[in-house]
CSV table of C-alpha atoms in Angstrom, one decimal:
chain,number,residue,atom,x,y,z
A,1,MET,CA,-26.5,-26.1,66.3
A,2,VAL,CA,-28.5,-29.6,66.1
A,3,PHE,CA,-31.7,-30.5,67.2
A,4,ASN,CA,-30.9,-32.2,70.8
A,5,SER,CA,-28.1,-29.3,71.7
A,6,PHE,CA,-29.0,-27.1,74.8
A,7,ALA,CA,-28.8,-23.9,72.7
A,8,PHE,CA,-31.4,-25.3,70.2
A,9,ILE,CA,-33.7,-26.8,72.9
A,10,PHE,CA,-33.6,-23.8,75.5
A,11,VAL,CA,-32.8,-20.9,73.4
A,12,PHE,CA,-33.4,-21.1,69.6
A,13,PHE,CA,-36.8,-23.4,69.6
A,14,PRO,CA,-38.6,-21.4,72.5
A,15,LEU,CA,-37.6,-18.1,70.9
A,16,THR,CA,-38.7,-19.3,67.3
A,17,LEU,CA,-41.9,-20.6,68.6
A,18,ALA,CA,-43.0,-17.5,70.9
A,19,GLY,CA,-42.0,-15.5,67.8
A,20,PHE,CA,-44.2,-17.5,65.5
A,21,LEU,CA,-47.0,-17.4,67.8
A,22,PHE,CA,-47.0,-13.9,68.6
A,23,LEU,CA,-46.6,-13.3,64.7
A,24,LYS,CA,-49.5,-15.4,63.9
A,25,ARG,CA,-52.0,-13.5,65.4
A,26,GLN,CA,-51.1,-10.6,63.3
A,27,GLY,CA,-51.4,-12.8,60.1
A,28,ARG,CA,-50.3,-15.5,58.4
A,29,GLN,CA,-47.5,-13.8,56.1
A,30,GLY,CA,-45.3,-12.6,59.3
A,31,ALA,CA,-45.3,-16.0,60.8
A,32,THR,CA,-44.1,-17.7,57.5
A,33,VAL,CA,-41.4,-15.0,57.0
A,34,TRP,CA,-40.3,-15.5,60.7
A,35,LEU,CA,-40.1,-19.3,60.2
A,36,LEU,CA,-38.2,-18.8,56.9
A,37,LEU,CA,-35.8,-16.6,58.6
A,38,ALA,CA,-35.4,-19.0,61.5
A,39,SER,CA,-34.8,-21.7,59.5
A,40,LEU,CA,-32.1,-20.1,57.4
A,41,ILE,CA,-30.6,-18.8,60.9
A,42,PHE,CA,-30.6,-22.6,62.3
A,43,TYR,CA,-29.1,-24.0,58.8
A,44,GLY,CA,-26.5,-21.1,58.9
A,45,CYS,CA,-25.4,-22.3,62.2
A,46,TRP,CA,-24.2,-25.3,60.8
A,47,ASP,CA,-22.2,-24.0,57.9
A,48,TYR,CA,-23.2,-20.8,56.3
A,49,ARG,CA,-21.6,-21.6,53.1
A,50,PHE,CA,-24.4,-23.6,51.9
A,51,LEU,CA,-27.0,-20.9,52.3
A,52,PRO,CA,-26.7,-19.8,48.9
A,53,LEU,CA,-27.4,-23.5,47.8
A,54,LEU,CA,-30.5,-23.7,50.5
A,55,LEU,CA,-31.8,-20.4,49.1
A,56,ALA,CA,-31.6,-21.7,45.5
A,57,SER,CA,-33.2,-24.6,45.9
A,58,ILE,CA,-36.0,-22.6,48.0
A,59,LEU,CA,-36.6,-20.4,45.1
A,60,PHE,CA,-36.6,-22.8,42.5
A,61,HIS,CA,-38.8,-25.3,44.2
A,62,PHE,CA,-41.5,-22.2,45.0
A,63,TRP,CA,-41.0,-21.4,41.2
A,64,ALA,CA,-41.5,-25.2,40.2
A,65,GLY,CA,-44.9,-24.8,42.7
A,66,GLN,CA,-46.2,-22.0,41.1
A,67,ARG,CA,-45.9,-23.8,37.9
A,68,ILE,CA,-47.7,-26.9,39.2
A,69,ILE,CA,-50.5,-24.7,40.5
A,70,GLY,CA,-50.7,-22.9,37.1
A,71,ALA,CA,-50.4,-26.0,35.0
A,72,THR,CA,-53.7,-26.1,32.9
A,73,THR,CA,-53.9,-29.9,32.5
A,74,PRO,CA,-53.1,-33.0,34.9
A,75,LEU,CA,-50.2,-34.2,32.4
A,76,ALA,CA,-48.5,-30.8,32.7
A,77,ARG,CA,-48.9,-30.6,36.6
A,78,LYS,CA,-47.3,-34.2,36.7
A,79,ARG,CA,-44.4,-33.3,34.4
A,80,TRP,CA,-43.6,-30.0,36.4
A,81,MET,CA,-43.8,-32.4,39.6
A,82,GLN,CA,-41.5,-34.6,38.0
A,83,MET,CA,-39.1,-32.2,36.8
A,84,ALA,CA,-38.9,-30.5,40.6
A,85,VAL,CA,-38.4,-33.9,42.1
A,86,SER,CA,-35.7,-34.9,39.5
A,87,VAL,CA,-33.8,-31.8,40.6
A,88,ASN,CA,-33.9,-32.8,44.2
A,89,LEU,CA,-32.7,-36.3,43.4
A,90,LEU,CA,-29.8,-35.0,41.1
A,91,LEU,CA,-28.9,-32.5,44.1
A,92,LEU,CA,-28.8,-35.4,46.2
A,93,ALA,CA,-26.9,-37.7,44.2
A,94,PHE,CA,-24.3,-35.3,43.4
A,95,PHE,CA,-23.5,-34.4,47.0
A,96,LYS,CA,-23.8,-37.8,48.3
A,97,TYR,CA,-22.4,-39.9,45.5
A,98,THR,CA,-19.9,-38.1,43.9
A,99,ASP,CA,-16.9,-39.0,45.9
A,100,PHE,CA,-18.1,-42.6,45.6
A,101,PHE,CA,-18.2,-42.8,41.7
A,102,ILE,CA,-14.8,-41.3,41.6
A,103,GLN,CA,-13.5,-43.8,43.9
A,104,SER,CA,-15.1,-46.5,42.1
A,105,ALA,CA,-13.4,-45.2,38.7
A,106,ASN,CA,-10.1,-44.8,40.2
A,107,THR,CA,-10.6,-48.6,41.6
A,108,LEU,CA,-11.7,-49.9,38.4
A,109,THR,CA,-9.5,-48.0,36.1
A,110,GLY,CA,-6.3,-47.4,38.4
A,111,ALA,CA,-6.7,-43.8,37.7
A,112,HIS,CA,-6.0,-41.4,40.3
A,113,PHE,CA,-8.8,-38.9,40.1
A,114,PRO,CA,-8.7,-36.6,43.2
A,115,LEU,CA,-11.6,-37.0,45.6
A,116,LEU,CA,-13.7,-33.9,45.8
A,117,LYS,CA,-14.8,-34.2,49.5
A,118,ILE,CA,-18.1,-32.5,49.1
A,119,ALA,CA,-20.0,-32.4,52.5
A,120,LEU,CA,-23.6,-33.1,52.2
A,121,PRO,CA,-25.4,-30.0,53.2
């Protein structure tokens, strides 16, 4: 499902919005959980195999956010933020550029390392 599909525009988005508005009246926590579940469903409709990666990223960044909030000095907050951003960049680099570097190595050295054909989640 993509953002401009009829399924998203006429089914998923209205149900998600209605559920959010209803649950928001009951309290913020229920609405937040609803949006989290809707996001996982939306993402899972594209490729459910990447859901563990998404969940791991969510949990890691929640943990890092707690460390940033709990840091006692500006330098400690900065270090935690740098670490969290670095993890994001490393994940992006792995999924986006691994095959590029393998192919470049093959071209430069004449090697025949197989491409991993990793899809960017």
